[in-house]
Amino acid sequence: DQSLKPQIAAPQLATNNPTLTTVALEKPFCMFDSSLRPNKSYVIYLYAMKESASAISSLVTDNSSKPLDSTFQQTSGGQLGPYKAALFNVPSCASPPRLSDVEDANKVSDVLKQYLFRVGDDGTCLYDPNFLAVCNPPLAPDTTYRFKYVLLDSTEGIMKDQTLWSDPIKTRRVKLPLKIDTWPGRRSGDMIVITSILSVLVFLLLAGFLASVSSAVM
Amino acid sequence: MAKSGDGIHILQGLLVFGNVVIGMCGIALTAECIFFVSDPHGLYPLLEATENDDIYAAAWIGIFVGFALFALSILGIFGVIKSNKTLLLVYVILMLITYAFEMASCITAATHRDFLTPNLFLKQMLERYQKSETVNNNDKWMTEGVTKTWDKLMLQNKCCGVHGPSDWQMYMSAFRTTHSDADFPWPHNCCVMDARGSPVNLDGCKLGVPGYYNSNGCYDTISGPMNTQAWGVAWFGFAILCWTFCVLLGTMFYWSKIEY
């Protein structure tokens, strides 16, 4: 469907989203149902690009509607154009995962896998020369990214449908711990009371001591 | 005697009573301070790394002052009953010195309590937890102390960070330089653990799914015992000093009235 956009995963489920280098997106439930034909096999590609790349290129297919095979390295992490971040099967529209099932420790892995996809999850595939699948390396912090889902007929290898580019999603930025101000502020009341009263008492004691010694000497 | 016999006897009785109370309070102070110094909650490494562990110094002084108060109260009782001017003079002078030390302990405990703010522990946690490159032995000792203490705190109290797990996401840290955000948005000790000590679901923990990570901060479990210690030493010491003030004034008056 050309009017739908990829959505960020439900915030009440994935509370830590987006993080510094990852973004968890909801899988495209019921977004391509009008384009699915029976007896054909489909696969979904997820493309990611930095928002600044839309000025250079935001095409995900070539002239013959074949989806691009661009990788993270080729596009400098999405700076020069979109790169393919993932491929997975079409999620079931008829029986989507029940989000309440996450409370069950046995089902939570399956629910999370069926419901969302975490862009930036794989920290090692960039540096592994033996890695052959689609590499999904961590994103850059404090950067705005946009995402797109593409429906592909796996036998013909041609794009059948795509969503719009998602709304811009920005990864977090960090503050330096040096900037944390550890000054405690003003003195607490306890401390002022204790110090002042004890000082007065000590003074009176010393005065009393001097008075009794001098009265004994005289 | 310059005063009537009854008046002097009442004063003697009051002074003996006052010294008995001082002796008992001295023992109580020693016991309380030994309890604090023994660090039952294991929080001392955090204070040591802030280089601001003076509430412990106050507790150490309290141990010795408490014992000194007990010993001096016995001397005082003896001196009052015997009406011995020399003994009482020694008693008063030594008590004044002890008074000064206890005053130092109270003021130190109250003052340094003010420095223990959430930001102090936050900064220390971010700069020291799992710091990989330490410059010298002192740095290494403090880093290991902070790391072990935080690991234990997070596991036992089921908490994460000072204000919450978002501390790890909002700030750069020594931990972040060695552990990538994709694998460790926060330390794995922040995850809900199963019986064998491994996270129940690591993906749930990384995504922040409620029920699979500890969402509350550890500040309360840190500041609670430290506040108790600081206020315990400061206010109990203050109470003892107020009582001792009255007893000492009475003793000086009694001393000046004794004739050789």
GROMACS .gro file of C-alpha atoms in nm:
model
  478
    1ASP     CA    1   0.000   0.000   0.000
    2GLN     CA    2   0.154   0.325  -0.110
    3SER     CA    3   0.005   0.540   0.161
    4LEU     CA    4   0.130   0.357   0.470
    5LYS     CA    5   0.459   0.411   0.650
    6PRO     CA    6   0.674   0.189   0.872
    7GLN     CA    7   0.593   0.257   1.236
    8ILE     CA    8   0.813   0.251   1.537
    9ALA     CA    9   0.742  -0.041   1.774
   10ALA     CA   10   0.475   0.016   2.037
   11PRO     CA   11   0.629   0.234   2.308
   12GLN     CA   12   0.452   0.054   2.591
   13LEU     CA   13   0.616  -0.268   2.477
   14ALA     CA   14   0.963  -0.149   2.376
   15THR     CA   15   1.031   0.128   2.623
   16ASN     CA   16   1.398   0.163   2.534
   17ASN     CA   17   1.348   0.276   2.176
   18PRO     CA   18   1.519   0.431   1.985
   19THR     CA   19   1.851   0.382   2.162
   20LEU     CA   20   2.189   0.526   2.071
   21THR     CA   21   2.246   0.293   1.779
   22THR     CA   22   1.928   0.091   1.727
   23VAL     CA   23   1.568   0.148   1.625
   24ALA     CA   24   1.298  -0.115   1.670
   25LEU     CA   25   1.029  -0.102   1.401
   26GLU     CA   26   0.694  -0.273   1.388
   27LYS     CA   27   0.681  -0.529   1.109
   28PRO     CA   28   0.445  -0.437   0.825
   29PHE     CA   29   0.124  -0.601   0.943
   30CYS     CA   30  -0.156  -0.584   0.687
   31MET     CA   31   0.026  -0.322   0.482
   32PHE     CA   32   0.070  -0.529   0.165
   33ASP     CA   33  -0.240  -0.743   0.177
   34SER     CA   34  -0.396  -0.584  -0.130
   35SER     CA   35  -0.091  -0.684  -0.337
   36LEU     CA   36  -0.058  -1.045  -0.223
   37ARG     CA   37  -0.171  -1.311  -0.473
   38PRO     CA   38  -0.232  -1.676  -0.378
   39ASN     CA   39   0.016  -1.944  -0.479
   40LYS     CA   40   0.302  -1.697  -0.496
   41SER     CA   41   0.586  -1.657  -0.250
   42TYR     CA   42   0.681  -1.316  -0.122
   43VAL     CA   43   0.954  -1.169   0.091
   44ILE     CA   44   0.986  -0.827   0.253
   45TYR     CA   45   1.296  -0.610   0.238
   46LEU     CA   46   1.365  -0.330   0.485
   47TYR     CA   47   1.566  -0.033   0.360
   48ALA     CA   48   1.724   0.227   0.584
   49MET     CA   49   1.886   0.558   0.501
   50LYS     CA   50   1.994   0.874   0.676
   51GLU     CA   51   1.755   1.159   0.624
   52SER     CA   52   2.032   1.364   0.463
   53ALA     CA   53   2.062   1.100   0.190
   54SER     CA   54   1.719   1.183   0.048
   55ALA     CA   55   1.881   1.476  -0.128
   56ILE     CA   56   2.124   1.239  -0.304
   57SER     CA   57   1.909   0.938  -0.378
   58SER     CA   58   1.611   0.766  -0.221
   59LEU     CA   59   1.547   0.502  -0.485
   60VAL     CA   60   1.521   0.144  -0.373
   61THR     CA   61   1.478  -0.017  -0.715
   62ASP     CA   62   1.656   0.004  -1.049
   63ASN     CA   63   1.490   0.073  -1.386
   64SER     CA   64   1.343  -0.275  -1.414
   65SER     CA   65   1.176  -0.274  -1.071
   66LYS     CA   66   1.440  -0.497  -0.921
   67PRO     CA   67   1.524  -0.393  -0.565
   68LEU     CA   68   1.873  -0.261  -0.500
   69ASP     CA   69   2.125  -0.479  -0.323
   70SER     CA   70   2.307  -0.193  -0.154
   71THR     CA   71   2.485  -0.268   0.174
   72PHE     CA   72   2.573  -0.062   0.477
   73GLN     CA   73   2.934  -0.028   0.366
   74GLN     CA   74   2.849   0.068   0.009
   75THR     CA   75   2.625   0.352   0.118
   76SER     CA   76   2.852   0.462   0.407
   77GLY     CA   77   2.591   0.367   0.662
   78GLY     CA   78   2.300   0.511   0.469
   79GLN     CA   79   2.464   0.844   0.395
   80LEU     CA   80   2.472   0.811   0.016
   81GLY     CA   81   2.142   0.634  -0.024
   82PRO     CA   82   1.927   0.355   0.117
   83TYR     CA   83   2.083   0.023   0.216
   84LYS     CA   84   1.913  -0.310   0.269
   85ALA     CA   85   1.900  -0.380   0.640
   86ALA     CA   86   1.682  -0.693   0.656
   87LEU     CA   87   1.474  -0.947   0.476
   88PHE     CA   88   1.199  -1.152   0.630
   89ASN     CA   89   0.872  -1.328   0.550
   90VAL     CA   90   0.544  -1.145   0.523
   91PRO     CA   91   0.395  -1.117   0.873
   92SER     CA   92   0.056  -1.274   0.917
   93CYS     CA   93  -0.226  -1.023   0.900
   94ALA     CA   94  -0.491  -1.275   1.001
   95SER     CA   95  -0.319  -1.387   1.322
   96PRO     CA   96  -0.083  -1.120   1.449
   97PRO     CA   97   0.109  -1.191   1.772
   98ARG     CA   98  -0.073  -1.097   2.088
   99LEU     CA   99   0.128  -0.835   2.271
  100SER     CA  100  -0.008  -0.947   2.606
  101ASP     CA  101   0.181  -1.274   2.557
  102VAL     CA  102   0.510  -1.101   2.640
  103GLU     CA  103   0.434  -1.155   3.005
  104ASP     CA  104   0.494  -1.526   2.957
  105ALA     CA  105   0.866  -1.593   2.964
  106ASN     CA  106   0.830  -1.891   2.729
  107LYS     CA  107   0.649  -1.694   2.460
  108VAL     CA  108   0.826  -1.360   2.477
  109SER     CA  109   1.104  -1.447   2.229
  110ASP     CA  110   0.854  -1.555   1.966
  111VAL     CA  111   0.627  -1.257   2.020
  112LEU     CA  112   0.916  -1.012   1.988
  113LYS     CA  113   1.050  -1.185   1.679
  114GLN     CA  114   0.711  -1.183   1.508
  115TYR     CA  115   0.611  -0.834   1.609
  116LEU     CA  116   0.916  -0.614   1.560
  117PHE     CA  117   1.254  -0.587   1.395
  118ARG     CA  118   1.549  -0.413   1.559
  119VAL     CA  119   1.757  -0.217   1.309
  120GLY     CA  120   2.118  -0.201   1.421
  121ASP     CA  121   2.109  -0.521   1.623
  122ASP     CA  122   2.417  -0.695   1.485
  123GLY     CA  123   2.746  -0.553   1.607
  124THR     CA  124   2.978  -0.809   1.452
  125CYS     CA  125   2.867  -0.869   1.092
  126LEU     CA  126   3.053  -0.567   0.954
  127TYR     CA  127   3.387  -0.708   1.062
  128ASP     CA  128   3.319  -1.074   0.987
  129PRO     CA  129   3.451  -1.163   0.639
  130ASN     CA  130   3.254  -1.490   0.643
  131PHE     CA  131   2.918  -1.326   0.696
  132LEU     CA  132   2.703  -1.375   0.387
  133ALA     CA  133   2.351  -1.272   0.494
  134VAL     CA  134   2.210  -0.921   0.508
  135CYS     CA  135   2.422  -0.720   0.750
  136ASN     CA  136   2.236  -0.498   0.997
  137PRO     CA  137   2.508  -0.301   1.175
  138PRO     CA  138   2.450  -0.045   1.452
  139LEU     CA  139   2.334   0.299   1.341
  140ALA     CA  140   2.503   0.628   1.418
  141PRO     CA  141   2.401   0.816   1.733
  142ASP     CA  142   2.222   1.150   1.715
  143THR     CA  143   2.124   1.095   1.350
  144THR     CA  144   1.786   1.097   1.180
  145TYR     CA  145   1.698   0.790   0.979
  146ARG     CA  146   1.409   0.692   0.754
  147PHE     CA  147   1.291   0.341   0.673
  148LYS     CA  148   1.090   0.173   0.399
  149TYR     CA  149   0.938  -0.171   0.352
  150VAL     CA  150   0.936  -0.327   0.004
  151LEU     CA  151   0.729  -0.632  -0.098
  152LEU     CA  152   0.913  -0.859  -0.337
  153ASP     CA  153   0.797  -1.156  -0.540
  154SER     CA  154   1.072  -1.407  -0.462
  155THR     CA  155   1.047  -1.608  -0.786
  156GLU     CA  156   1.043  -1.313  -1.024
  157GLY     CA  157   1.267  -1.097  -0.807
  158ILE     CA  158   1.055  -0.790  -0.884
  159MET     CA  159   0.916  -0.534  -0.643
  160LYS     CA  160   0.538  -0.564  -0.613
  161ASP     CA  161   0.459  -0.302  -0.355
  162GLN     CA  162   0.631  -0.059  -0.119
  163THR     CA  163   0.541   0.168   0.168
  164LEU     CA  164   0.626   0.535   0.192
  165TRP     CA  165   0.943   0.639   0.368
  166SER     CA  166   0.876   0.649   0.741
  167ASP     CA  167   0.867   0.967   0.943
  168PRO     CA  168   1.218   1.074   1.046
  169ILE     CA  169   1.333   0.881   1.352
  170LYS     CA  170   1.630   1.014   1.545
  171THR     CA  171   1.869   0.801   1.748
  172ARG     CA  172   1.965   0.924   2.094
  173ARG     CA  173   2.255   1.146   2.178
  174VAL     CA  174   2.466   1.122   2.490
  175LYS     CA  175   2.581   1.383   2.733
  176LEU     CA  176   2.926   1.370   2.883
  177PRO     CA  177   2.949   1.274   3.250
  178LEU     CA  178   3.195   1.559   3.303
  179LYS     CA  179   2.905   1.796   3.267
  180ILE     CA  180   2.719   1.649   3.563
  181ASP     CA  181   2.710   1.905   3.839
  182THR     CA  182   2.790   1.746   4.176
  183TRP     CA  183   2.766   2.063   4.382
  184PRO     CA  184   2.538   1.982   4.674
  185GLY     CA  185   2.374   2.320   4.692
  186ARG     CA  186   2.308   2.494   5.017
  187ARG     CA  187   2.384   2.348   5.357
  188SER     CA  188   2.112   2.140   5.517
  189GLY     CA  189   1.934   2.261   5.826
  190ASP     CA  190   2.069   1.976   6.043
  191MET     CA  191   2.424   2.079   5.989
  192ILE     CA  192   2.363   2.444   6.071
  193VAL     CA  193   2.178   2.357   6.393
  194ILE     CA  194   2.439   2.110   6.514
  195THR     CA  195   2.735   2.335   6.437
  196SER     CA  196   2.594   2.649   6.586
  197ILE     CA  197   2.457   2.497   6.904
  198LEU     CA  198   2.770   2.292   6.971
  199SER     CA  199   2.992   2.594   6.918
  200VAL     CA  200   2.791   2.790   7.172
  201LEU     CA  201   2.803   2.504   7.423
  202VAL     CA  202   3.178   2.464   7.391
  203PHE     CA  203   3.226   2.833   7.442
  204LEU     CA  204   3.011   2.828   7.758
  205LEU     CA  205   3.201   2.527   7.891
  206LEU     CA  206   3.535   2.693   7.844
  207ALA     CA  207   3.403   3.010   8.006
  208GLY     CA  208   3.273   2.808   8.300
  209PHE     CA  209   3.604   2.626   8.335
  210LEU     CA  210   3.801   2.949   8.339
  211ALA     CA  211   3.559   3.101   8.589
  212SER     CA  212   3.585   2.809   8.832
  213VAL     CA  213   3.964   2.787   8.802
  214SER     CA  214   4.009   3.158   8.857
  215SER     CA  215   3.769   3.159   9.153
  216ALA     CA  216   3.969   2.876   9.307
  217VAL     CA  217   4.300   3.050   9.251
  218MET     CA  218   4.183   3.372   9.413
  219MET     CA  219   3.141   2.297  10.341
  220ALA     CA  220   3.017   2.634  10.226
  221LYS     CA  221   2.669   2.506  10.141
  222SER     CA  222   2.435   2.309  10.359
  223GLY     CA  223   2.504   1.935  10.375
  224ASP     CA  224   2.176   1.846  10.203
  225GLY     CA  225   2.237   2.073   9.905
  226ILE     CA  226   2.580   1.924   9.849
  227HIS     CA  227   2.446   1.571   9.879
  228ILE     CA  228   2.176   1.644   9.623
  229LEU     CA  229   2.435   1.789   9.387
  230GLN     CA  230   2.658   1.486   9.439
  231GLY     CA  231   2.370   1.254   9.369
  232LEU     CA  232   2.279   1.442   9.055
  233LEU     CA  233   2.637   1.438   8.934
  234VAL     CA  234   2.670   1.066   8.995
  235PHE     CA  235   2.346   1.005   8.810
  236GLY     CA  236   2.464   1.228   8.526
  237ASN     CA  237   2.790   1.036   8.500
  238VAL     CA  238   2.611   0.701   8.498
  239VAL     CA  239   2.403   0.819   8.204
  240ILE     CA  240   2.715   0.945   8.026
  241GLY     CA  241   2.883   0.607   8.078
  242MET     CA  242   2.591   0.416   7.934
  243CYS     CA  243   2.558   0.653   7.641
  244GLY     CA  244   2.929   0.617   7.577
  245ILE     CA  245   2.894   0.242   7.543
  246ALA     CA  246   2.591   0.286   7.321
  247LEU     CA  247   2.782   0.530   7.101
  248THR     CA  248   3.072   0.288   7.069
  249ALA     CA  249   2.838   0.006   6.974
  250GLU     CA  250   2.649   0.217   6.720
  251CYS     CA  251   2.968   0.339   6.556
  252ILE     CA  252   3.117  -0.012   6.542
  253PHE     CA  253   2.799  -0.121   6.365
  254PHE     CA  254   2.832   0.157   6.110
  255VAL     CA  255   3.202   0.103   6.051
  256SER     CA  256   3.141  -0.265   5.983
  257ASP     CA  257   2.949  -0.154   5.672
  258PRO     CA  258   2.671  -0.414   5.671
  259HIS     CA  259   2.539  -0.291   5.334
  260GLY     CA  260   2.873  -0.298   5.159
  261LEU     CA  261   2.854   0.059   5.039
  262TYR     CA  262   3.195   0.176   5.155
  263PRO     CA  263   3.371   0.131   4.816
  264LEU     CA  264   3.131   0.384   4.664
  265LEU     CA  265   3.224   0.641   4.925
  266GLU     CA  266   3.591   0.560   4.901
  267ALA     CA  267   3.585   0.629   4.529
  268THR     CA  268   3.424   0.967   4.579
  269GLU     CA  269   3.717   1.049   4.808
  270ASN     CA  270   3.459   1.186   5.045
  271ASP     CA  271   3.429   0.914   5.305
  272ASP     CA  272   3.431   1.138   5.609
  273ILE     CA  273   3.110   1.001   5.752
  274TYR     CA  274   3.322   0.694   5.820
  275ALA     CA  275   3.588   0.908   5.984
  276ALA     CA  276   3.314   1.048   6.208
  277ALA     CA  277   3.207   0.697   6.301
  278TRP     CA  278   3.565   0.596   6.385
  279ILE     CA  279   3.605   0.897   6.613
  280GLY     CA  280   3.272   0.801   6.769
  281ILE     CA  281   3.406   0.459   6.868
  282PHE     CA  282   3.695   0.603   7.065
  283VAL     CA  283   3.497   0.891   7.210
  284GLY     CA  284   3.232   0.652   7.333
  285PHE     CA  285   3.486   0.444   7.514
  286ALA     CA  286   3.656   0.752   7.656
  287LEU     CA  287   3.322   0.878   7.786
  288PHE     CA  288   3.264   0.548   7.963
  289ALA     CA  289   3.607   0.551   8.128
  290LEU     CA  290   3.581   0.916   8.226
  291SER     CA  291   3.235   0.871   8.373
  292ILE     CA  292   3.375   0.611   8.611
  293LEU     CA  293   3.651   0.853   8.706
  294GLY     CA  294   3.388   1.121   8.755
  295ILE     CA  295   3.172   0.908   8.982
  296PHE     CA  296   3.474   0.819   9.189
  297GLY     CA  297   3.588   1.183   9.210
  298VAL     CA  298   3.246   1.314   9.310
  299ILE     CA  299   3.195   1.055   9.581
  300LYS     CA  300   3.544   1.111   9.723
  301SER     CA  301   3.516   1.492   9.672
  302ASN     CA  302   3.876   1.488   9.550
  303LYS     CA  303   3.971   1.819   9.388
  304THR     CA  304   4.261   1.679   9.183
  305LEU     CA  305   4.063   1.389   9.044
  306LEU     CA  306   3.781   1.617   8.946
  307LEU     CA  307   4.017   1.862   8.779
  308VAL     CA  308   4.167   1.581   8.572
  309TYR     CA  309   3.815   1.463   8.494
  310VAL     CA  310   3.705   1.806   8.373
  311ILE     CA  311   4.011   1.862   8.156
  312LEU     CA  312   3.992   1.519   7.993
  313MET     CA  313   3.619   1.558   7.943
  314LEU     CA  314   3.674   1.889   7.767
  315ILE     CA  315   3.916   1.722   7.527
  316THR     CA  316   3.671   1.437   7.464
  317TYR     CA  317   3.397   1.693   7.417
  318ALA     CA  318   3.599   1.861   7.145
  319PHE     CA  319   3.654   1.532   6.962
  320GLU     CA  320   3.290   1.436   6.978
  321MET     CA  321   3.194   1.779   6.853
  322ALA     CA  322   3.425   1.726   6.556
  323SER     CA  323   3.263   1.391   6.486
  324CYS     CA  324   2.909   1.530   6.489
  325ILE     CA  325   2.986   1.825   6.270
  326THR     CA  326   3.182   1.609   6.025
  327ALA     CA  327   2.902   1.358   5.993
  328ALA     CA  328   2.637   1.625   5.941
  329THR     CA  329   2.845   1.827   5.694
  330HIS     CA  330   2.961   1.541   5.477
  331ARG     CA  331   2.615   1.395   5.456
  332ASP     CA  332   2.527   1.703   5.249
  333PHE     CA  333   2.769   1.601   4.977
  334LEU     CA  334   2.601   1.269   4.908
  335THR     CA  335   2.372   1.370   4.621
  336PRO     CA  336   2.235   1.154   4.336
  337ASN     CA  337   2.455   1.338   4.086
  338LEU     CA  338   2.767   1.245   4.281
  339PHE     CA  339   2.694   0.875   4.257
  340LEU     CA  340   2.576   0.907   3.899
  341LYS     CA  341   2.898   1.069   3.787
  342GLN     CA  342   3.104   0.814   3.973
  343MET     CA  343   2.909   0.522   3.831
  344LEU     CA  344   2.944   0.651   3.476
  345GLU     CA  345   3.314   0.723   3.509
  346ARG     CA  346   3.420   0.415   3.702
  347TYR     CA  347   3.187   0.121   3.642
  348GLN     CA  348   3.379  -0.133   3.436
  349LYS     CA  349   3.645   0.118   3.346
  350SER     CA  350   3.896  -0.078   3.145
  351GLU     CA  351   4.213   0.133   3.153
  352THR     CA  352   4.322   0.235   3.499
  353VAL     CA  353   4.619   0.463   3.541
  354ASN     CA  354   4.758   0.344   3.874
  355ASN     CA  355   4.693   0.102   4.159
  356ASN     CA  356   4.471   0.345   4.348
  357ASP     CA  357   4.256   0.400   4.042
  358LYS     CA  358   4.239   0.024   3.986
  359TRP     CA  359   4.138  -0.040   4.347
  360MET     CA  360   3.863   0.220   4.337
  361THR     CA  361   3.736   0.102   3.998
  362GLU     CA  362   3.717  -0.259   4.113
  363GLY     CA  363   3.538  -0.149   4.431
  364VAL     CA  364   3.280   0.052   4.240
  365THR     CA  365   3.224  -0.221   3.982
  366LYS     CA  366   3.177  -0.497   4.236
  367THR     CA  367   2.951  -0.286   4.453
  368TRP     CA  368   2.728  -0.183   4.166
  369ASP     CA  369   2.705  -0.539   4.034
  370LYS     CA  370   2.602  -0.659   4.377
  371LEU     CA  371   2.356  -0.370   4.426
  372MET     CA  372   2.186  -0.425   4.093
  373LEU     CA  373   2.150  -0.797   4.146
  374GLN     CA  374   2.037  -0.793   4.507
  375ASN     CA  375   1.809  -0.492   4.499
  376LYS     CA  376   1.675  -0.544   4.147
  377CYS     CA  377   1.752  -0.191   4.042
  378CYS     CA  378   1.949  -0.024   3.764
  379GLY     CA  379   2.150   0.297   3.754
  380VAL     CA  380   2.104   0.584   3.997
  381HIS     CA  381   1.778   0.732   3.870
  382GLY     CA  382   1.693   0.438   3.643
  383PRO     CA  383   1.825   0.246   3.340
  384SER     CA  384   1.791   0.562   3.130
  385ASP     CA  385   2.110   0.688   3.299
  386TRP     CA  386   2.302   0.447   3.078
  387GLN     CA  387   2.129   0.576   2.767
  388MET     CA  388   2.148   0.947   2.844
  389TYR     CA  389   2.516   0.971   2.930
  390MET     CA  390   2.844   0.857   2.787
  391SER     CA  391   3.027   0.621   3.024
  392ALA     CA  392   3.338   0.408   3.068
  393PHE     CA  393   3.106   0.110   3.030
  394ARG     CA  394   2.985   0.239   2.693
  395THR     CA  395   3.338   0.256   2.551
  396THR     CA  396   3.387  -0.118   2.591
  397HIS     CA  397   3.031  -0.244   2.548
  398SER     CA  398   2.838  -0.153   2.236
  399ASP     CA  399   2.495  -0.002   2.270
  400ALA     CA  400   2.344  -0.264   2.038
  401ASP     CA  401   2.440  -0.550   2.272
  402PHE     CA  402   2.442  -0.365   2.604
  403PRO     CA  403   2.205  -0.070   2.618
  404TRP     CA  404   2.262  -0.114   2.991
  405PRO     CA  405   2.460  -0.368   3.192
  406HIS     CA  406   2.317  -0.717   3.193
  407ASN     CA  407   2.282  -0.704   3.570
  408CYS     CA  408   1.990  -0.468   3.505
  409CYS     CA  409   1.798  -0.754   3.346
  410VAL     CA  410   1.557  -0.967   3.544
  411MET     CA  411   1.751  -1.282   3.625
  412ASP     CA  412   1.636  -1.640   3.645
  413ALA     CA  413   1.740  -1.888   3.913
  414ARG     CA  414   2.076  -1.956   3.749
  415GLY     CA  415   2.178  -1.591   3.731
  416SER     CA  416   2.135  -1.530   3.360
  417PRO     CA  417   1.879  -1.293   3.209
  418VAL     CA  418   1.532  -1.438   3.160
  419ASN     CA  419   1.512  -1.288   2.811
  420LEU     CA  420   1.801  -1.083   2.679
  421ASP     CA  421   1.611  -0.931   2.386
  422GLY     CA  422   1.331  -0.826   2.616
  423CYS     CA  423   1.584  -0.670   2.847
  424LYS     CA  424   1.761  -0.482   2.566
  425LEU     CA  425   1.435  -0.350   2.423
  426GLY     CA  426   1.308  -0.243   2.762
  427VAL     CA  427   1.004  -0.473   2.769
  428PRO     CA  428   0.837  -0.428   3.109
  429GLY     CA  429   0.901  -0.726   3.332
  430TYR     CA  430   1.237  -0.818   3.180
  431TYR     CA  431   1.450  -0.537   3.311
  432ASN     CA  432   1.478  -0.347   3.639
  433SER     CA  433   1.321  -0.012   3.582
  434ASN     CA  434   1.380   0.155   3.917
  435GLY     CA  435   1.693   0.334   4.027
  436CYS     CA  436   1.932   0.231   4.302
  437TYR     CA  437   1.963   0.569   4.469
  438ASP     CA  438   1.731   0.488   4.756
  439THR     CA  439   1.920   0.175   4.849
  440ILE     CA  440   2.244   0.371   4.850
  441SER     CA  441   2.134   0.684   5.028
  442GLY     CA  442   1.916   0.511   5.289
  443PRO     CA  443   2.195   0.343   5.487
  444MET     CA  444   2.431   0.636   5.442
  445ASN     CA  445   2.176   0.882   5.574
  446THR     CA  446   2.101   0.656   5.867
  447GLN     CA  447   2.469   0.642   5.948
  448ALA     CA  448   2.531   1.013   5.919
  449TRP     CA  449   2.225   1.113   6.118
  450GLY     CA  450   2.278   0.839   6.375
  451VAL     CA  451   2.631   0.954   6.451
  452ALA     CA  452   2.552   1.325   6.431
  453TRP     CA  453   2.231   1.346   6.634
  454PHE     CA  454   2.308   1.085   6.897
  455GLY     CA  455   2.644   1.253   6.951
  456PHE     CA  456   2.467   1.588   6.976
  457ALA     CA  457   2.230   1.454   7.239
  458ILE     CA  458   2.517   1.312   7.443
  459LEU     CA  459   2.700   1.643   7.422
  460CYS     CA  460   2.401   1.840   7.544
  461TRP     CA  461   2.370   1.612   7.846
  462THR     CA  462   2.745   1.618   7.908
  463PHE     CA  463   2.739   1.997   7.896
  464CYS     CA  464   2.502   2.009   8.191
  465VAL     CA  465   2.697   1.748   8.388
  466LEU     CA  466   3.025   1.929   8.325
  467LEU     CA  467   2.887   2.264   8.435
  468GLY     CA  468   2.757   2.100   8.750
  469THR     CA  469   3.093   1.934   8.813
  470MET     CA  470   3.282   2.261   8.771
  471PHE     CA  471   3.046   2.430   9.015
  472TYR     CA  472   3.086   2.142   9.261
  473TRP     CA  473   3.463   2.152   9.217
  474SER     CA  474   3.477   2.521   9.293
  475LYS     CA  475   3.282   2.468   9.612
  476ILE     CA  476   3.500   2.189   9.753
  477GLU     CA  477   3.744   2.307  10.021
  478TYR     CA  478   4.077   2.130  10.065
   0.00000   0.00000   0.00000
